[in-house]
JSON list of C-alpha atoms in Angstrom, two decimals:
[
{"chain": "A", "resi": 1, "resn": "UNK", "atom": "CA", "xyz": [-7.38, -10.56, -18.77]},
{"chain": "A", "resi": 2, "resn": "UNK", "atom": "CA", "xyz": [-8.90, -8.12, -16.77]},
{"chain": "A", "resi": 3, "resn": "UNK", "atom": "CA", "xyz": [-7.59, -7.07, -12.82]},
{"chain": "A", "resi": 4, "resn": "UNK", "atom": "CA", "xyz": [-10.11, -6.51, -10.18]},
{"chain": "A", "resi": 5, "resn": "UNK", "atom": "CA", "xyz": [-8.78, -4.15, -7.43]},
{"chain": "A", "resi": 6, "resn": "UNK", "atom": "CA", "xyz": [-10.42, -3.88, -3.83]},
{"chain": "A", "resi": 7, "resn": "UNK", "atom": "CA", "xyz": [-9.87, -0.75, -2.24]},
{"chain": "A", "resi": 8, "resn": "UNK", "atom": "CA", "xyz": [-10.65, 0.22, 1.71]},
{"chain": "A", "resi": 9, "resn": "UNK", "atom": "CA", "xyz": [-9.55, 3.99, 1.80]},
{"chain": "A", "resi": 10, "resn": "UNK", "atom": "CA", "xyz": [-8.31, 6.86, 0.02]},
{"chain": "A", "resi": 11, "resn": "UNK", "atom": "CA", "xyz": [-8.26, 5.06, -3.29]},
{"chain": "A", "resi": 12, "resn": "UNK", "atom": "CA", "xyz": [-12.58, 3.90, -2.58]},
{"chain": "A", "resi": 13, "resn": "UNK", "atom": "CA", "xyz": [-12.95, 7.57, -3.19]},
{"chain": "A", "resi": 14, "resn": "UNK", "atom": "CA", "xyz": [-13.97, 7.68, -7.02]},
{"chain": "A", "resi": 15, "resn": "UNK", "atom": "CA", "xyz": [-12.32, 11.26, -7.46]},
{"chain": "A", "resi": 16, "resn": "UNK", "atom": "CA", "xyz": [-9.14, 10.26, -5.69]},
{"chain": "A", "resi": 17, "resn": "UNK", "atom": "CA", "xyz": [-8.99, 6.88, -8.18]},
{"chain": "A", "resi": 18, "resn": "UNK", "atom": "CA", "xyz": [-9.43, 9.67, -10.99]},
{"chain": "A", "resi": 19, "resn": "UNK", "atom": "CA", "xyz": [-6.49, 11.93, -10.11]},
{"chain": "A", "resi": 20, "resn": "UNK", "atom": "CA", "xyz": [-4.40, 8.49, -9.92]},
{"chain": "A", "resi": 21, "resn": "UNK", "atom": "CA", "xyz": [-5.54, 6.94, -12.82]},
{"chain": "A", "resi": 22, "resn": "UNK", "atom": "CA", "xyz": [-5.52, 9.74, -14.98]},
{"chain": "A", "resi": 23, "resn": "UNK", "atom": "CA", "xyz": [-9.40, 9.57, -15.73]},
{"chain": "A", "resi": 24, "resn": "UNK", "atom": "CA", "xyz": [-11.47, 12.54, -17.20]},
{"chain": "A", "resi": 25, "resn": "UNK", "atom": "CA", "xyz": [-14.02, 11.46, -14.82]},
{"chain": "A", "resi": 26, "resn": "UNK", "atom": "CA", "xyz": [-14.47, 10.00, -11.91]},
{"chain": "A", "resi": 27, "resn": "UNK", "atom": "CA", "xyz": [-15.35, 5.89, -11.99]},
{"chain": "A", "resi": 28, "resn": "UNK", "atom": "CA", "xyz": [-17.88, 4.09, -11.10]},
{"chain": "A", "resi": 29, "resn": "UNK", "atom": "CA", "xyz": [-17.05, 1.70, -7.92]},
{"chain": "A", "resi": 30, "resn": "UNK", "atom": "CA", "xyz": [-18.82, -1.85, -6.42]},
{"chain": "A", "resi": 31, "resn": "UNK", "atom": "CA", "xyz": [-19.66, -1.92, -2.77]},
{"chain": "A", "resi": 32, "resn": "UNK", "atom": "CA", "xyz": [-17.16, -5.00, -2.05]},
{"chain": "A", "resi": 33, "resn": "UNK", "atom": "CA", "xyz": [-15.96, -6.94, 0.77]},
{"chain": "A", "resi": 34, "resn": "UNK", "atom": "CA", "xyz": [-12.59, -8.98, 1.53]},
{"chain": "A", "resi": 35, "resn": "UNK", "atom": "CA", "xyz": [-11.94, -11.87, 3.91]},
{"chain": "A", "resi": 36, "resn": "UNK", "atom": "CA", "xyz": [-8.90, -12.90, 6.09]},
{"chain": "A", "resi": 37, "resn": "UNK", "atom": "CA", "xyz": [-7.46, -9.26, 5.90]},
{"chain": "A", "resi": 38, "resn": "UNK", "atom": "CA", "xyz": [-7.57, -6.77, 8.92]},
{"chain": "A", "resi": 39, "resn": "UNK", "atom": "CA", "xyz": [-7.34, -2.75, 9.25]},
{"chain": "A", "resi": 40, "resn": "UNK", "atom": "CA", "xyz": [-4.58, -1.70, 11.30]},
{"chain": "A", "resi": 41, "resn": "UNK", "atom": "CA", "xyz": [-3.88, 1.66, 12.33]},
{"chain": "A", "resi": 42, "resn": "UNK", "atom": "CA", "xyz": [-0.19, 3.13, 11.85]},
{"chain": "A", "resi": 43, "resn": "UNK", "atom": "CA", "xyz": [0.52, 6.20, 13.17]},
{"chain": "A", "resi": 44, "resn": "UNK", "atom": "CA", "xyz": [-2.40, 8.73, 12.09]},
{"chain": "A", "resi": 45, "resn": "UNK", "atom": "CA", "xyz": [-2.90, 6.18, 8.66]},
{"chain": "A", "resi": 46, "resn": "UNK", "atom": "CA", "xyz": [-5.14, 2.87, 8.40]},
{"chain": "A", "resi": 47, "resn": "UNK", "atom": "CA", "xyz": [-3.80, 0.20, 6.26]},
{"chain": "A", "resi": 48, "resn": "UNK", "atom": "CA", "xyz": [-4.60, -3.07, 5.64]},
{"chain": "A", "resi": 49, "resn": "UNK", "atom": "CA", "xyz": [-2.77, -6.01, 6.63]},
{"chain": "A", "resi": 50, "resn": "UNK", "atom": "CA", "xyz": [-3.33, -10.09, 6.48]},
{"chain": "A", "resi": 51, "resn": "UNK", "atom": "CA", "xyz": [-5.07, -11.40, 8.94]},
{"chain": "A", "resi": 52, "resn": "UNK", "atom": "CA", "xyz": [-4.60, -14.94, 10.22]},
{"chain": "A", "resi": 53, "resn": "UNK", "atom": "CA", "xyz": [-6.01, -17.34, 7.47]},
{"chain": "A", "resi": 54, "resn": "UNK", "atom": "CA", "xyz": [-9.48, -18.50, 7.99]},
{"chain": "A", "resi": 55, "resn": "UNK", "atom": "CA", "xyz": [-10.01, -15.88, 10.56]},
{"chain": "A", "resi": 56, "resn": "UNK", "atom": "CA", "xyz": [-12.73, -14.60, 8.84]},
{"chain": "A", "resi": 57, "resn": "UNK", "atom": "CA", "xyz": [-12.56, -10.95, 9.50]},
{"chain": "A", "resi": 58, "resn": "UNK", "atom": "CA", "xyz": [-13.75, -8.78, 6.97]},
{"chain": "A", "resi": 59, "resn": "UNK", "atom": "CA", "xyz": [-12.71, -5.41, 5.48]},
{"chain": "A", "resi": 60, "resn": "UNK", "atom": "CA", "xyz": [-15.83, -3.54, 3.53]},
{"chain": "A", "resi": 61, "resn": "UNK", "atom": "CA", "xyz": [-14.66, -1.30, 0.53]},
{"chain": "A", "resi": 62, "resn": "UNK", "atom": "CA", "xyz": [-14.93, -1.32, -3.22]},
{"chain": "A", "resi": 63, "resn": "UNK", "atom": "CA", "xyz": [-13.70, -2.71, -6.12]},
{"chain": "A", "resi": 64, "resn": "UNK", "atom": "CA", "xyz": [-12.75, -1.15, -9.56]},
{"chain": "A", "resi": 65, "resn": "UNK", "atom": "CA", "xyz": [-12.28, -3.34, -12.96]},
{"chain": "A", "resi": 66, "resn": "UNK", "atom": "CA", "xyz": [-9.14, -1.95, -14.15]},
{"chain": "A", "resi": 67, "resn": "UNK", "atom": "CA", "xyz": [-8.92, -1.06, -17.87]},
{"chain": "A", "resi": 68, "resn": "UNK", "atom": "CA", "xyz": [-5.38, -1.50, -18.18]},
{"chain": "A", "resi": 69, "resn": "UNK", "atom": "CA", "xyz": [-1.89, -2.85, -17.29]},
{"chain": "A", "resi": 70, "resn": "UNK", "atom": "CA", "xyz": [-0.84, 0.89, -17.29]},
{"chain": "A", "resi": 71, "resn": "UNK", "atom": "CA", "xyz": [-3.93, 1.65, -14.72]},
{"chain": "A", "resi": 72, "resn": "UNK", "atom": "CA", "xyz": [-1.78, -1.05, -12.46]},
{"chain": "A", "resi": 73, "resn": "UNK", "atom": "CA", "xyz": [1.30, 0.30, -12.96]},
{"chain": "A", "resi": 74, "resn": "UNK", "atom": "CA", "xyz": [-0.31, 4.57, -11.76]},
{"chain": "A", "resi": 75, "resn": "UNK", "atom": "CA", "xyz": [-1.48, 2.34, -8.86]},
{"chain": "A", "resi": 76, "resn": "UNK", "atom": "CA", "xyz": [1.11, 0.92, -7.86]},
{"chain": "A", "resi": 77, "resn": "UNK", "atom": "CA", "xyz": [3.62, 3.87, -8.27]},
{"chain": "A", "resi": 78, "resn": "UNK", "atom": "CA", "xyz": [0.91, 5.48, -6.08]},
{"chain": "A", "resi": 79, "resn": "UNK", "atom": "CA", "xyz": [0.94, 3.19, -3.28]},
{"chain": "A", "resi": 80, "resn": "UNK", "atom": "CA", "xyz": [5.01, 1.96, -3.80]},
{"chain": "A", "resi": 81, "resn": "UNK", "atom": "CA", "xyz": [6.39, 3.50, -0.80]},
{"chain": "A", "resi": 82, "resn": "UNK", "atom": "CA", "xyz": [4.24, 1.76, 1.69]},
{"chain": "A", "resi": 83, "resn": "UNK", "atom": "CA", "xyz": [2.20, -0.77, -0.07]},
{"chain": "A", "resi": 84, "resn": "UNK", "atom": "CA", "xyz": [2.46, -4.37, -1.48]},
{"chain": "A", "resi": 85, "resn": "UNK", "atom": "CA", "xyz": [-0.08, -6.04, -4.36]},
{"chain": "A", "resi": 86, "resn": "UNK", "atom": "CA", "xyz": [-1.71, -8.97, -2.87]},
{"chain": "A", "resi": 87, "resn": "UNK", "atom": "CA", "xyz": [-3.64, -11.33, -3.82]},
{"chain": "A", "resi": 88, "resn": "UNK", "atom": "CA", "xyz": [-7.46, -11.44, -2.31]},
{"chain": "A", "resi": 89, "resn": "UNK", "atom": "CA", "xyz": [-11.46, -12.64, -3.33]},
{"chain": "A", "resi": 90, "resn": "UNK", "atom": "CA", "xyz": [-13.45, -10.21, -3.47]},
{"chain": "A", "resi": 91, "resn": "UNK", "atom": "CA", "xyz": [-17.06, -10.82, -2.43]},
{"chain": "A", "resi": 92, "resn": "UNK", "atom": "CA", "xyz": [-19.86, -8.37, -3.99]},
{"chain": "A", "resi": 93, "resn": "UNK", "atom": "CA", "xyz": [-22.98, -7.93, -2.24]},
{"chain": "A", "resi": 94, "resn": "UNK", "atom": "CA", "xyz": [-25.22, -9.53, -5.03]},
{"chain": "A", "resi": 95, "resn": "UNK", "atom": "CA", "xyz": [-22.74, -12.99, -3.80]},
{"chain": "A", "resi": 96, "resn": "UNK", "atom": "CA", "xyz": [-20.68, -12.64, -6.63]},
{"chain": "A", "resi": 97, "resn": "UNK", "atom": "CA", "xyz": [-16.66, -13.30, -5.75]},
{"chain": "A", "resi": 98, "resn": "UNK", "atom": "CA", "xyz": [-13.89, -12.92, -8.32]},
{"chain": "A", "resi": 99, "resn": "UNK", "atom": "CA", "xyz": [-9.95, -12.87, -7.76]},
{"chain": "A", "resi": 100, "resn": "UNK", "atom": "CA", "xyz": [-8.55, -9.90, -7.48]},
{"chain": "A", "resi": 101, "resn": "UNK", "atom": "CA", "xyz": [-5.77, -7.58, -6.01]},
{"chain": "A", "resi": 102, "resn": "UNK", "atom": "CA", "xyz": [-5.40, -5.24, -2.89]},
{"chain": "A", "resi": 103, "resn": "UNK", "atom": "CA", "xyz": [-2.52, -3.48, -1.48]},
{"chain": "A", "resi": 104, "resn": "UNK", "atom": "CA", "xyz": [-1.17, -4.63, 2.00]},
{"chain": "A", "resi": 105, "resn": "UNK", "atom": "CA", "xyz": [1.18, -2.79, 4.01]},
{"chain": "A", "resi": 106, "resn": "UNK", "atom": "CA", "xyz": [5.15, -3.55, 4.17]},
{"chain": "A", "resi": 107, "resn": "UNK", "atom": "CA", "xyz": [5.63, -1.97, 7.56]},
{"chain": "A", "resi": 108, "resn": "UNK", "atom": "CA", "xyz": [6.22, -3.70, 10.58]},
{"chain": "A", "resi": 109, "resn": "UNK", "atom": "CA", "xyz": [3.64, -3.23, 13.12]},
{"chain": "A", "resi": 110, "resn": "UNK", "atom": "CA", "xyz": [3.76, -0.02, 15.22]},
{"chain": "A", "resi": 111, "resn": "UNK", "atom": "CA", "xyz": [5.66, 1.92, 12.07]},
{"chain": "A", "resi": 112, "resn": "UNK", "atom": "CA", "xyz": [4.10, 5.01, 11.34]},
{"chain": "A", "resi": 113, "resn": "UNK", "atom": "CA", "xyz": [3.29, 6.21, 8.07]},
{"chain": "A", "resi": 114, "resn": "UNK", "atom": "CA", "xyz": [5.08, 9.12, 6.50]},
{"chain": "A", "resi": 115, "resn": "UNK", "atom": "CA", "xyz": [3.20, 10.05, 3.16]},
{"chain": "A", "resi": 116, "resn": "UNK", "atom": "CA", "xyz": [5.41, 13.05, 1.10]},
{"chain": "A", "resi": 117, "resn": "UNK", "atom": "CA", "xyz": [2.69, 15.16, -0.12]},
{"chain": "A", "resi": 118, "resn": "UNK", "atom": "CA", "xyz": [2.84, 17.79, -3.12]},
{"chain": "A", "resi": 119, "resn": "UNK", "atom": "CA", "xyz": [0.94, 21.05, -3.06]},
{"chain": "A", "resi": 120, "resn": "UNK", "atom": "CA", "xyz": [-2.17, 19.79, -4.15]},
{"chain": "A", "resi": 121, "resn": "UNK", "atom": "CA", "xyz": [-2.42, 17.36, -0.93]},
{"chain": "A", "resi": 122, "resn": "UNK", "atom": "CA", "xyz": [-1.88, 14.20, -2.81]},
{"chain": "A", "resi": 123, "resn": "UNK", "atom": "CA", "xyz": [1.45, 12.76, -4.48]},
{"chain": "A", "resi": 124, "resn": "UNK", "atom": "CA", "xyz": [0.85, 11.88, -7.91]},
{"chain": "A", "resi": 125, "resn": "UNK", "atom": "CA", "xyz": [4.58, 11.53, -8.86]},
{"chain": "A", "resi": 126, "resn": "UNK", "atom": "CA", "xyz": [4.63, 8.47, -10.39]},
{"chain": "A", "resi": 127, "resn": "UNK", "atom": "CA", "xyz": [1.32, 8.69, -11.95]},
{"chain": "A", "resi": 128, "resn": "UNK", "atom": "CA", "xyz": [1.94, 11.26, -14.10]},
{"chain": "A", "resi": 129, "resn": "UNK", "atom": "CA", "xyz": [0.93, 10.07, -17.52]},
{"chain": "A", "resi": 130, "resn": "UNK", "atom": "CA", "xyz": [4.62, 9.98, -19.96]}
]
């Protein structure tokens, strides 16, 4: 069965979703929207967090079929130190809404954000393919 993701930041960026995915190019994302869910800034970082249900609030981003349990499994390496897989609907513009996943933060509110970064400006650590 296949895992829709909704993205709101770094990862909405087709060439960053590459480098973490481990694509030869870069893929092709849906203009997408997500209810209920609020961006919070932490420190310098956005992240998403739940809002209160039936709030209504919407987060605008993109959403990626994945092709694979492994693609999960880059992503969520990617986003472990900070991030959580939730569950979300995920409305496309044509009116289209499917079940999918997003990641939510795990820090408390007013936490900052400390992202290690390797030379190349992004940690890819546990992405790397084995």
């Amino acid at each position: 069965m296949a895992i829709t993701f909704f993205f709101y930041g770094v990862l909405s960026d087709p060439e960053t979703l590459a480098k973490v995915l481990a694509m030869d190019t870069p893929p092709t994302l849906v203009r997408a929207n997500i209810r209920d869910y609020e961006i919070q800034l932490q420190g310098m970082h956005t992240t998403l967090v739940r809002g209160s249900p039936g709030c209504g609030s919407v987060v605008r981003g993109a959403a990626f079929e994945l092709r694979s349990a492994r693609d999960q499994e880059r992503l969520e390496a990617y986003e472990a130190l900070h991030y959580v897989v939730a569950d979300c609907t995920i409305e496309f513009e044509d009116g289209r809404e499917v079940e999918g996943k997003t990641f939510v933060s795990k820090l408390k509110v007013g936490e900052e954000i400390r992202i290690p970064r390797d030379e190349g400006g992004l940690n890819l650590k546990g992405c790397q393919t084995q």
